[in-house]
Coordinates of C-alpha atoms and ligand atoms in Angstrom, one line a residue:
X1 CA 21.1 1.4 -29.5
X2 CA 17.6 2.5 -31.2
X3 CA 14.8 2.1 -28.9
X4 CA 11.0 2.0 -30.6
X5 CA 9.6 4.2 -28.0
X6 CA 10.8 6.2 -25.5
X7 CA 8.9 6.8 -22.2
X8 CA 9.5 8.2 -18.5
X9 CA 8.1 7.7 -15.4
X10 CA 8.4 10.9 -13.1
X11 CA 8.4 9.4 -9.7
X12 CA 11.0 6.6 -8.4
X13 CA 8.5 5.0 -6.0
X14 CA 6.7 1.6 -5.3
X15 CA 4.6 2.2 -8.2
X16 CA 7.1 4.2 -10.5
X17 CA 10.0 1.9 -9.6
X18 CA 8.4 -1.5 -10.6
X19 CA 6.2 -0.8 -12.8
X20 CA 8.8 0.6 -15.3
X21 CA 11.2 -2.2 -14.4
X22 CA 8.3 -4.8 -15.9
X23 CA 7.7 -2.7 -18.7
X24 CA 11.6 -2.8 -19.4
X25 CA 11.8 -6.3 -18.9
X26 CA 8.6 -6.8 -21.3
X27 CA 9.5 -4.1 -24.2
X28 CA 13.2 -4.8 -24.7
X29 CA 12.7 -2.5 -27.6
X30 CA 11.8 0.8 -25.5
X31 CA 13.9 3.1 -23.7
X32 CA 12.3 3.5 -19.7
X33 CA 13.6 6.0 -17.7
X34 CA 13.0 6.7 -14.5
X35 CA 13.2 10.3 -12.6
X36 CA 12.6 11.5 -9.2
X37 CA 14.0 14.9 -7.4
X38 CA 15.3 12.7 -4.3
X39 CA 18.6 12.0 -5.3
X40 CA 19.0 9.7 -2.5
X41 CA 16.1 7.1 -3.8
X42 CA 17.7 7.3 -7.6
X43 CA 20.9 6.7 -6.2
X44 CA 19.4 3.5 -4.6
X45 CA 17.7 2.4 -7.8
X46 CA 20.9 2.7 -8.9
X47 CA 23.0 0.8 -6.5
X48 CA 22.3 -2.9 -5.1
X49 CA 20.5 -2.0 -2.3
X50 CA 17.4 -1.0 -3.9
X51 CA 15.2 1.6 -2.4
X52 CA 11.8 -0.4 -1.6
X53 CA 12.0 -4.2 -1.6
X54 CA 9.5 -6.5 -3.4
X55 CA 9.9 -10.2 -4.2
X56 CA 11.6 -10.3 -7.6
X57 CA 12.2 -7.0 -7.8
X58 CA 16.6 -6.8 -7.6
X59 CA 16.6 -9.6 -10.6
X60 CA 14.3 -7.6 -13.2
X61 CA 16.0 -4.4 -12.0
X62 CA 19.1 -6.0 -12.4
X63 CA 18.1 -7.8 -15.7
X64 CA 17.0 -4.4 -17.3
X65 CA 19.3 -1.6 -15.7
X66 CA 21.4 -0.2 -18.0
X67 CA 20.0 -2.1 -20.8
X68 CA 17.1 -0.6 -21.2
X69 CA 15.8 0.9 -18.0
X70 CA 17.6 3.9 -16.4
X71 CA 17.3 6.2 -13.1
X72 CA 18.1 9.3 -13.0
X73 CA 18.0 13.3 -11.8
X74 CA 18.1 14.5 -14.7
X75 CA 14.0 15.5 -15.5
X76 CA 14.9 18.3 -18.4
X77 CA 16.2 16.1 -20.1
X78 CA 14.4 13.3 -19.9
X79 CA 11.1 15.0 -20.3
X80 CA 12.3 16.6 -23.5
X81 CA 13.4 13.2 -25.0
X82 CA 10.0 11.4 -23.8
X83 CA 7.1 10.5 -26.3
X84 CA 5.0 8.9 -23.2
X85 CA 5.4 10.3 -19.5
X86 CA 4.1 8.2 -16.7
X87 CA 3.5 10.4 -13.7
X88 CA 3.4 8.4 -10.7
X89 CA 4.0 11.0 -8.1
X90 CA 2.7 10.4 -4.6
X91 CA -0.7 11.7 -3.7
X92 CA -1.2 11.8 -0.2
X93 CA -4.1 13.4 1.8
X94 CA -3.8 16.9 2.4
X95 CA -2.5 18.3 5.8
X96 CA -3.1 21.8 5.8
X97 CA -6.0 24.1 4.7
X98 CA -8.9 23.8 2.6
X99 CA -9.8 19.8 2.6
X100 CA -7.0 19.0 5.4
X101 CA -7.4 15.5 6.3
X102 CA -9.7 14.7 3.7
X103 CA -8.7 15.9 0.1
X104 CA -5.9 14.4 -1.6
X105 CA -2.8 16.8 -1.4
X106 CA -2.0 17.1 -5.7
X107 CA 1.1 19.7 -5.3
X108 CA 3.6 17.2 -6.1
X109 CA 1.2 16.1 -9.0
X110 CA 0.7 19.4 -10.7
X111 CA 4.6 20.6 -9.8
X112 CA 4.9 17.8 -12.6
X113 CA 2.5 19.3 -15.2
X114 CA 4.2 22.4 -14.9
X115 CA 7.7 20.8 -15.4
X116 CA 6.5 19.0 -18.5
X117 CA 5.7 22.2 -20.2
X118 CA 8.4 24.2 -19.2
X119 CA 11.0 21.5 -20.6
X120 CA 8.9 20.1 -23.9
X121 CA 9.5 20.6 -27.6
X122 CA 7.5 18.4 -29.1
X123 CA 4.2 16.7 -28.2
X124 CA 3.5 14.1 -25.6
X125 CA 1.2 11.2 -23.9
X126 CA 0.8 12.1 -20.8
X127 CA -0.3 9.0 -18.5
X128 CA -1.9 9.1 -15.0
X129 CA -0.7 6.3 -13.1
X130 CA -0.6 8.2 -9.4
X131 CA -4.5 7.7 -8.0
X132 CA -6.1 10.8 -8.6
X133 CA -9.6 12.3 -7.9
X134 CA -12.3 12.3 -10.7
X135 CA -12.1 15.1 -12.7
X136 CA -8.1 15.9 -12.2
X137 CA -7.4 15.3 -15.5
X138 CA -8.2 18.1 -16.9
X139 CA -6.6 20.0 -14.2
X140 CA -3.7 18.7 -15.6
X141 CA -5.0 19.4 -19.4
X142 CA -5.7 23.2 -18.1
X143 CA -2.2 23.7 -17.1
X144 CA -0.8 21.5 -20.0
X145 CA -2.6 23.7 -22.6
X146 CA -0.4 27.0 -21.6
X147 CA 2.6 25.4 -22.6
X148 CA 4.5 28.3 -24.5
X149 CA 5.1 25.9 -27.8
X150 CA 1.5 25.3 -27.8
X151 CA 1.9 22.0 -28.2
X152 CA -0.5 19.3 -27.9
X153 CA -0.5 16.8 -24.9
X154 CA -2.4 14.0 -24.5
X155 CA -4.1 13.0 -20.7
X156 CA -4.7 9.2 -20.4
X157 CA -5.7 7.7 -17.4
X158 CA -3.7 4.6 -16.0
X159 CA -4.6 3.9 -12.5
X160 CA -2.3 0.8 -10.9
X161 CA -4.0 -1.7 -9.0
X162 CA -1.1 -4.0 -7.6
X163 CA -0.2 -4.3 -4.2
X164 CA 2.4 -4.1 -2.7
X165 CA 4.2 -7.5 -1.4
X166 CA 3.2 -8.5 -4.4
X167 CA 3.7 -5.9 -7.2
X168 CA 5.9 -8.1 -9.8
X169 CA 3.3 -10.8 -9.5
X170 CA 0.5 -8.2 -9.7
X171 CA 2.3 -6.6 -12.7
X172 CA 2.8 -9.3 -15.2
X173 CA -0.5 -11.0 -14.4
X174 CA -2.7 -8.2 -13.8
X175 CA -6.7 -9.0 -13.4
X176 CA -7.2 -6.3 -15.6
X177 CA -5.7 -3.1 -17.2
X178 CA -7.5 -0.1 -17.2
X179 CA -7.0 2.9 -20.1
X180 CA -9.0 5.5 -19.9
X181 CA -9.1 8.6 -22.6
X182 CA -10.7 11.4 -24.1
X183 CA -13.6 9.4 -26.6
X184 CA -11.9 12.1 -29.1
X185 CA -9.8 11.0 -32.1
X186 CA -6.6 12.2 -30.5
X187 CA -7.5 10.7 -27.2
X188 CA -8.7 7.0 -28.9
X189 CA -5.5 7.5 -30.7
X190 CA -3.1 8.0 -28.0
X191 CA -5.2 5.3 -25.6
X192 CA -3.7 2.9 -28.5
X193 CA -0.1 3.7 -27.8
X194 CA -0.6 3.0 -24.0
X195 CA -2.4 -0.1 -24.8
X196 CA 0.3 -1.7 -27.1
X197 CA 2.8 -0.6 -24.3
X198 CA 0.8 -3.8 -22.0
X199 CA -0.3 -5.6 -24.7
X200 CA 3.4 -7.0 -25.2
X201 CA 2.2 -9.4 -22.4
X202 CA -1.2 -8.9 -20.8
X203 CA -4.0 -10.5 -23.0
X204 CA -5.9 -8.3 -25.2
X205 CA -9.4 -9.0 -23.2
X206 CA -7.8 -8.2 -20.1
X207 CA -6.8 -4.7 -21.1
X208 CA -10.3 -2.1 -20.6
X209 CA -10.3 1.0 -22.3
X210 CA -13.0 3.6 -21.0
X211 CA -13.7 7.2 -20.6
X212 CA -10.8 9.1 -18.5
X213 CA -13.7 9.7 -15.9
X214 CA -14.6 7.0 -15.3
X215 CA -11.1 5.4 -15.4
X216 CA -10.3 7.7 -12.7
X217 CA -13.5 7.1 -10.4
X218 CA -12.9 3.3 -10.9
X219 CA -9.2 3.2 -9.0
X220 CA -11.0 5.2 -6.2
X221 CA -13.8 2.6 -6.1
X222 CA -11.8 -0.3 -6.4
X223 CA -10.0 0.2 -3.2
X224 CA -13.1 1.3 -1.5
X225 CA -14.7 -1.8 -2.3
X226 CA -11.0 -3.9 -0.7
X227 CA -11.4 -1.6 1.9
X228 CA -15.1 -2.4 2.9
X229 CA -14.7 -6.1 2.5
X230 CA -11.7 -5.2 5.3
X231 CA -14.2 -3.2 7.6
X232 CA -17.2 -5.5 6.8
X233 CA -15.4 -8.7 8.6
X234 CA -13.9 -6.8 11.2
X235 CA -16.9 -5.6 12.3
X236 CA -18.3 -9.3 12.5
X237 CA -15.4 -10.0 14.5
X238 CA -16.3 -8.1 17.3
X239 CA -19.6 -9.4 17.4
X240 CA -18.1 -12.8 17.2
X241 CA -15.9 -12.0 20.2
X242 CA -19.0 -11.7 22.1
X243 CA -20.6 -14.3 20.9
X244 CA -17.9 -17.4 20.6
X245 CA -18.9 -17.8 16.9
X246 CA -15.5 -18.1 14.8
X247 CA -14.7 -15.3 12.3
X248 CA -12.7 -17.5 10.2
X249 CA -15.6 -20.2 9.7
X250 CA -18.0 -17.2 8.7
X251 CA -15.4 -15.7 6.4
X252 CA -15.2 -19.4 4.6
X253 CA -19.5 -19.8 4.7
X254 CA -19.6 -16.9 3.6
X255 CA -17.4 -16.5 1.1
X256 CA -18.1 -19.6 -0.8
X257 CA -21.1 -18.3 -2.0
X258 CA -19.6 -17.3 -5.6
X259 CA -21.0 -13.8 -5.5
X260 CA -19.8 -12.9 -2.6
X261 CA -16.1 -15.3 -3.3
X262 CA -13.5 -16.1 -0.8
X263 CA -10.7 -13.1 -1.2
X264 CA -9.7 -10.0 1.3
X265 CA -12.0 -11.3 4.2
X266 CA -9.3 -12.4 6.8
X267 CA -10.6 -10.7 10.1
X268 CA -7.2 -8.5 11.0
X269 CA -6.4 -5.7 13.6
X270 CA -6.9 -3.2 11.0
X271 CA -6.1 -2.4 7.5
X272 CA -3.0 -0.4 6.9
X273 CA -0.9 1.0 3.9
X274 CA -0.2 4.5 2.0
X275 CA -3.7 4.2 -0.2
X276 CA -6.6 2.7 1.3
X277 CA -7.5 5.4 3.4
X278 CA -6.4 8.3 1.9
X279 CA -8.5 6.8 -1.2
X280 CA -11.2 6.2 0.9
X281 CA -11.1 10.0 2.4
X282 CA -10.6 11.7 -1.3
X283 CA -13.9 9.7 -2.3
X284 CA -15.6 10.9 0.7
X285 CA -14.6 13.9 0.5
X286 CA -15.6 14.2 -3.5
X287 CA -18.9 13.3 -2.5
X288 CA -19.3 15.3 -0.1
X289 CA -18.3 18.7 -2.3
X290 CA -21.4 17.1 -5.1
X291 CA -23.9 18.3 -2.0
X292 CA -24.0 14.0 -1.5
X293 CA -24.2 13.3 2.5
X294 CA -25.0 10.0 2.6
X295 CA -22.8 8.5 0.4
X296 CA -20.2 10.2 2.0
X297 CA -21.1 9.0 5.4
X298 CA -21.6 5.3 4.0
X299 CA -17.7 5.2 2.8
X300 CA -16.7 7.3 5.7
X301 CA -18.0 4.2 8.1
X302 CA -15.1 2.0 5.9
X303 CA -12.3 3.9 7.8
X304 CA -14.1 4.8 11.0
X305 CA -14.6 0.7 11.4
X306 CA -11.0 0.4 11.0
X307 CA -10.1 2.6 13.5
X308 CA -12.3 1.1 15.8
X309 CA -10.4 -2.2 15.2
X310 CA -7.2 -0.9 15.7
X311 CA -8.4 0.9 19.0
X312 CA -10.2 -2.3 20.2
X313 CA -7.0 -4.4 19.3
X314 CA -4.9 -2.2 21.7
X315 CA -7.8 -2.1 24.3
X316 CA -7.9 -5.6 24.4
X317 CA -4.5 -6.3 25.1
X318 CA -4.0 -3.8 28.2
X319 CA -7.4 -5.2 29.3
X320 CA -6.5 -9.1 29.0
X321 CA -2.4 -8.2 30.9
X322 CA -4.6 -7.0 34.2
X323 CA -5.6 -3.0 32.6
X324 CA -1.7 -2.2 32.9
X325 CA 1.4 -2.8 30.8
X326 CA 3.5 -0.4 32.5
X327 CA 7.4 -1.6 32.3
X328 CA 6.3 -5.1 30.7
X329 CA 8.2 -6.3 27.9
X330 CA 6.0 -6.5 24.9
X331 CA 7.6 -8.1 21.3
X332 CA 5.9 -6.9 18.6
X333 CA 6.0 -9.6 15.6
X334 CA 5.8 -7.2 12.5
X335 CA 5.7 -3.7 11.8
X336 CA 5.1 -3.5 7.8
X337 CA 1.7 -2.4 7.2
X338 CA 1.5 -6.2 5.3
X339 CA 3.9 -9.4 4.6
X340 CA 6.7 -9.0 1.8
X341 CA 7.0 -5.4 1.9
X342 CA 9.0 -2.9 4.3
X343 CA 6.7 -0.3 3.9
X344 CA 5.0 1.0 7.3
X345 CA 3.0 3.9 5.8
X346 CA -0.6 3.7 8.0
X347 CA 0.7 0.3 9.7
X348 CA -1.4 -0.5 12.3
X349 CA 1.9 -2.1 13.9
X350 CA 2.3 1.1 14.1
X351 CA -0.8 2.6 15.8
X352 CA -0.5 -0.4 18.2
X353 CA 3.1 0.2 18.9
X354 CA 2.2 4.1 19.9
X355 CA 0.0 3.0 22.1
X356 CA 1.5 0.6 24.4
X357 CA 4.4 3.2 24.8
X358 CA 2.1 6.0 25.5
X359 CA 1.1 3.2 28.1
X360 CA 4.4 3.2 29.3
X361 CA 5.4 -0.9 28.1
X362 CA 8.7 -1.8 26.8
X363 CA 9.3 -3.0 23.4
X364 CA 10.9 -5.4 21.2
X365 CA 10.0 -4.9 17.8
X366 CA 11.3 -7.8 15.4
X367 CA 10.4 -7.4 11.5
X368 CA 12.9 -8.7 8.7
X369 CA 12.4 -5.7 6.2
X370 CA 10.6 -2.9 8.4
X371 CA 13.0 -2.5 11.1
X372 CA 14.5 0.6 9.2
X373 CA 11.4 2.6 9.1
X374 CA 10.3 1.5 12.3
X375 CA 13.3 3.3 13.6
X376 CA 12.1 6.6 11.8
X377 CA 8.3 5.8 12.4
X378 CA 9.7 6.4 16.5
X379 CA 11.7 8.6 16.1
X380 CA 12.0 10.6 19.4
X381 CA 9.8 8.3 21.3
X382 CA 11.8 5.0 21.5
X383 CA 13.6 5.2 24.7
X384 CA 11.7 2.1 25.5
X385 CA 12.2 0.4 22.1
X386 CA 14.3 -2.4 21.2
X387 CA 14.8 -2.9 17.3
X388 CA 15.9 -7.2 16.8
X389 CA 15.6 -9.0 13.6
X390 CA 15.6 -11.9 15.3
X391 CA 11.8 -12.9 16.6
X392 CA 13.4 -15.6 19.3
X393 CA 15.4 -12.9 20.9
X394 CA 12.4 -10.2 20.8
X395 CA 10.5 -12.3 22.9
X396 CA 13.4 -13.5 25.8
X397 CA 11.7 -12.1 28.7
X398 CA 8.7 -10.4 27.1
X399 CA 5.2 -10.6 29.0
X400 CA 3.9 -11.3 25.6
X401 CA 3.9 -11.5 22.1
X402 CA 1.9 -9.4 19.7
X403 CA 1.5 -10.5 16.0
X404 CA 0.7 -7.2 13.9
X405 CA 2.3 -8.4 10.2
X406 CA 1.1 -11.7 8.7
X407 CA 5.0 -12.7 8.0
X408 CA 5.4 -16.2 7.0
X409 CA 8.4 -17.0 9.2
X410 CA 5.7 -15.8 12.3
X411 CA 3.8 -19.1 11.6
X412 CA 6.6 -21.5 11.7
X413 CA 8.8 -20.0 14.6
X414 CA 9.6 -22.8 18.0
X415 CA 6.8 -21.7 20.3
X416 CA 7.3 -24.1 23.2
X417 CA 11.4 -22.4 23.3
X418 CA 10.0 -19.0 22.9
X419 CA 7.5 -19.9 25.6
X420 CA 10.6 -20.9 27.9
X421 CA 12.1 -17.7 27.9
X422 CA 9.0 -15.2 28.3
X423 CA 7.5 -14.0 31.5
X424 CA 4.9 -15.9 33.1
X425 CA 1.9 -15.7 32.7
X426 CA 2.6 -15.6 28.7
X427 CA 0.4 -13.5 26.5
X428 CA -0.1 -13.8 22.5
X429 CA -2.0 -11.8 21.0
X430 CA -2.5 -13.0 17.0
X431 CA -3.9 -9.8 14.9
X432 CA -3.7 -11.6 11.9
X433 CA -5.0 -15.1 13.2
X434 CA -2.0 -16.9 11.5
X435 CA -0.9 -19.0 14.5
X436 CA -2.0 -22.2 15.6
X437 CA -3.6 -21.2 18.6
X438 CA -4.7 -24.8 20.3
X439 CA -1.4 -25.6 20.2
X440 CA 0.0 -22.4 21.6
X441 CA -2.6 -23.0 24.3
X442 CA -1.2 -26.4 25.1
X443 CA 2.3 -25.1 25.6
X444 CA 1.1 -22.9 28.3
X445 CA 0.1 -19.8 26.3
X446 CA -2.8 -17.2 27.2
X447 CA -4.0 -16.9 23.4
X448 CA -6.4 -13.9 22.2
X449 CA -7.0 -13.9 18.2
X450 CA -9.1 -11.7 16.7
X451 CA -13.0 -12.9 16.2
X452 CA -12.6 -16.0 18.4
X453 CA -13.0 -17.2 21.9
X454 CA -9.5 -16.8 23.3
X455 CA -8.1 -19.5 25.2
X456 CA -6.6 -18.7 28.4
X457 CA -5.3 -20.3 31.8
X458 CA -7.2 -18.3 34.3
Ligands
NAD501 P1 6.0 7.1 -3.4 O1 5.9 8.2 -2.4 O2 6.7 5.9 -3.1 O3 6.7 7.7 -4.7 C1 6.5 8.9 -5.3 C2 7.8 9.5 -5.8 O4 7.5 10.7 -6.6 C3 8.7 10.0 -4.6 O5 9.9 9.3 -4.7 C4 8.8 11.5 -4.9 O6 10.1 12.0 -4.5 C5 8.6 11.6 -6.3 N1 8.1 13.0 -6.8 C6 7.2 13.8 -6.2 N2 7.1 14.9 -6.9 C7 8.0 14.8 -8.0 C8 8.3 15.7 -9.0 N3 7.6 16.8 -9.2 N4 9.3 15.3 -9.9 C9 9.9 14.1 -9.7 N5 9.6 13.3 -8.7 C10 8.7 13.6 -7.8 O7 4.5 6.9 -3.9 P2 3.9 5.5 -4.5 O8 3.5 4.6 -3.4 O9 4.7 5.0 -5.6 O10 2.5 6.1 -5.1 C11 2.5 6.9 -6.2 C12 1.0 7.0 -6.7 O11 0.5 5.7 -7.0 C13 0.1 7.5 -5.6 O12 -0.9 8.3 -6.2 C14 -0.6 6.3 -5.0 O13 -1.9 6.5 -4.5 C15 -0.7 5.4 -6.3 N6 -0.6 3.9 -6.0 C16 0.2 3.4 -5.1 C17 0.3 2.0 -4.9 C18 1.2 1.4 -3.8 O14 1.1 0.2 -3.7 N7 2.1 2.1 -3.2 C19 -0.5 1.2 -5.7 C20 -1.4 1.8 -6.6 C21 -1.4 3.1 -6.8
UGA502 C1 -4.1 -2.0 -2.1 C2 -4.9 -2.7 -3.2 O1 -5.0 -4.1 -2.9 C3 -4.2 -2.6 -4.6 O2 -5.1 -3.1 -5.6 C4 -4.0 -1.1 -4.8 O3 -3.4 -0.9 -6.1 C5 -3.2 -0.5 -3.7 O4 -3.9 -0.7 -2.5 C6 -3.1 1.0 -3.9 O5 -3.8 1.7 -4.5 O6 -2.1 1.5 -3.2 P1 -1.9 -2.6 -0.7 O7 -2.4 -1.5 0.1 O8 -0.5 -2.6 -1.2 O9 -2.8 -2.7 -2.0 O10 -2.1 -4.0 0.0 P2 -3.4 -4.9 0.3 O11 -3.0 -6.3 0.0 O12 -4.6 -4.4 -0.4 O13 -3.6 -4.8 1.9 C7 -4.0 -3.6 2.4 C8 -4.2 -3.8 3.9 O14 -5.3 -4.6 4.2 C9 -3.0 -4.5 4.6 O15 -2.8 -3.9 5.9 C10 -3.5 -5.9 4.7 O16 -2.8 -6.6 5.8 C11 -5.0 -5.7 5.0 N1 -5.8 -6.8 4.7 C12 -5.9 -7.3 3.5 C13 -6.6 -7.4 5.8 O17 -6.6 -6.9 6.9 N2 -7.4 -8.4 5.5 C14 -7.5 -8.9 4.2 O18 -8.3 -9.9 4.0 C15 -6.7 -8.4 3.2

């Protein structure tokens, strides 16, 4: 077959992986191919057990693969063929040197400049979808303009905003697209190509074009802002612990006040996943290289809040069981960073799981896509862990229950037959207020939620 257009995506990930697979499914008339240098995760794309899960992902994958959309190994090759390369590489904070714990660690990301040049013959767009600091494109231009051809490659900036649990959704109704590019004729040009790619099926308004800068500094910004919204309710939910106001009817006062709206302020023990805070820490640490301390230390108080809510989560729990958990029998309900997904990357689950071990409990950790990387996440300190996909058998002789993931299936579960089973007195402990907590009250329950009275039997 003839494809109109014929674009890669180097890195197989959770952005890489779906995003291609809607762009597949959208442009039946362009050739997407996906590469990554773990054979193991292309292998997976290629098999029917996909590598990551999302809801709808397997039937677009399998809709597209092979038709249009193909993983591979093969990156020579590929990049030589490409007119567009996506490079959605991970980007994760730095651990070692200059920057260490701050910075965002952009090895993987330049290894990829340097592989385009090396194995290009003709000219290319070349589209930023991994979250990057300001600036980085022309890092990447730098190295791009060496290439021994001297050939012409066009930067673009294409930050993704979906989320994970909900990527396909997130991808074919996105609240926006955002295109940023050189405000050069070669850059306004090749912006065009990317926005044709989306406008097959995003409307035309919702697609932005912009300077690369500020394309860049807006992906950063945008989870700062989630982020905050996060830390800013959390924080009033330890002040409404103290003070037997209800985080839940705050979050709904105050977020029906249309400026302020209604989304991302559900009081939690913490927010987790691969991006927030290292996005958080790379702005932080951007400002702080401009000489500019105090915005610095405002975004830094985004991520020292969450910490404190993780820590105070755990605190609670070993305070509330009598200050010791020492060979009780704890089931943990979750251990994805979120709902939907299997990903644990900065789970709190699995901050809070640490914990209680290093305070010698016993667990039973019960999630219905996480369990595999809960098993590496432990590796080497899970003598006391029990792994069960069921939830009713996690909690068969557990002191108490502890909800770290926001799982559907959590809220719907027999209560008064899990209650049965557990060692009294029972404990629950909701981190995601999703239960109904009067009613696990009335079956006999000692129930602590986050940012409300708890309810207890003593
Ligand atoms: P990921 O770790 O799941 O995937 C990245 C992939 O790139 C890995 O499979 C890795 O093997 C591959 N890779 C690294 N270097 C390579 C190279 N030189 N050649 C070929 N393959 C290479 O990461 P992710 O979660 O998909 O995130 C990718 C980027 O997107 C990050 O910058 C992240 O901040 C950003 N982002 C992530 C999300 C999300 O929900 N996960 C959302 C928006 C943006
Ligand atoms: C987040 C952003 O929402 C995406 O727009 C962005 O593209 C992505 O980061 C990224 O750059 O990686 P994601 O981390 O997948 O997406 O998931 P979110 O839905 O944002 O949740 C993040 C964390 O915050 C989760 O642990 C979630 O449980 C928690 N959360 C979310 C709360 O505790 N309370 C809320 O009200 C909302």
């Amino acid at each position: 077959m003839n494809f109109g257009k014929n674009i890669l995506c180097i890195g197989a990930g959770y952005v890489g992986g779906p995003t291609m697979a809607v762009i597949a499914m959208k442009c039946p008339e362009y050739k997407i191919t996906v590469v990554d240098t773990n054979e193991d995760r292309i292998k997976a794309w290629n098999s029917n057990h996909l590598p990551i899960f999302e809801p709808r992902l397997e039937e677009i994958v399998g809709q597209t693969r092979g038709v249009n959309l193909f993983f591979s190994t093969d990156i020579k090759n590929s990049i030589k063929e490409a007119e567009i390369i996506f490079v959605s590489v991970n980007t994760p904070t730095k651990t070692f040197g200059y920057g260490a714990g701050m910075a965002s660690d952009l090895q993987y990301w330049e290894k990829t400049a340097y592989q385009i040049i090396e194995n290009s013959e003709d000219p290319k767009i070349i589209v930023e979808k991994s979250t990057l600091p300001v600036k980085k494109a022309q890092a990447m231009e730098r190295i791009l303009k060496e290439s021994k051809n001297h050939l012409h490659f066009e930067v673009i900036s294409n930050p993704e905003f979906l989320a994970e649990g909900s990527a396909i959704r997130d991808l074919i109704e996105p609240d926006r697209v955002l295109i940023g590019s050189h405000q050069t004729e070669s850059g306004l040009k090749a912006a065009i190509e990317i926005v044709d790619i989306y406008a097959h099926w995003v409307p035309r308004e919702k697609i932005i074009t912009t300077n690369l800068w500020s394309s860049e500094l807006s992906k950063l910004v945008a989870n700062a802002f989630l982020a905050q919204r996060i830390s800013s309710i959390n924080s009033v939910s330890a002040l409404c612990e103290k003070t037997e106001a209800d985080v839940s009817e705050i979050a709904y006062a105050v977020g029906t006040d249309s400026r302020i709206g209604s989304k991302f302020l559900n009081a939690s023990l913490g927010f987790g996943g691969s991006c927030f805070k290292k996005d958080i820490l790379n702005l932080v640490y951007i400002a702080r290289n401009y000489g500019l301390t105090e915005v610095a230390d405002y975004w830094e108080m985004v991520i020292k809040i969450n910490e404190y809510q993780q820590e105070r989560f755990v605190r609670n729990i070993i305070k509330a069981m009598f200050n010791t958990v020492v060979d009780k029998k704890i089931a943990i309900f979750g251990f994805a960073f979120k709902a939907n997904t299997g990903d644990t990357r900065e789970s709190p689950g699995k901050y809070v799981a640490k914990k209680l071990l290093e305070e010698r409990a016993i667990l039973s950790i019960t999630d219905s896509q996480a369990l595999d990387n809960a098993r590496l996440d432990l590796a080497g300190m899970d003598g006391n862990v029990i792994y069960e996909t069921d939830p009713f058998k996690a909690a068969i002789d557990a002191s108490a229950i502890v909800v770290v993931t926001e799982w559907e299936i959590f809220k719907y579960l027999d209560y008064e037959r899990i209650f049965e089973k557990m060692k009294k007195p029972a404990f629950i402990f909701d981190g995601r207020n999703i239960l109904n907590h009067q009613q696990l009250f009335k079956i006999g329950f000692n129930v602590y939620p986050i940012g409300k009275p708890s309810l207890t039997h003593f």
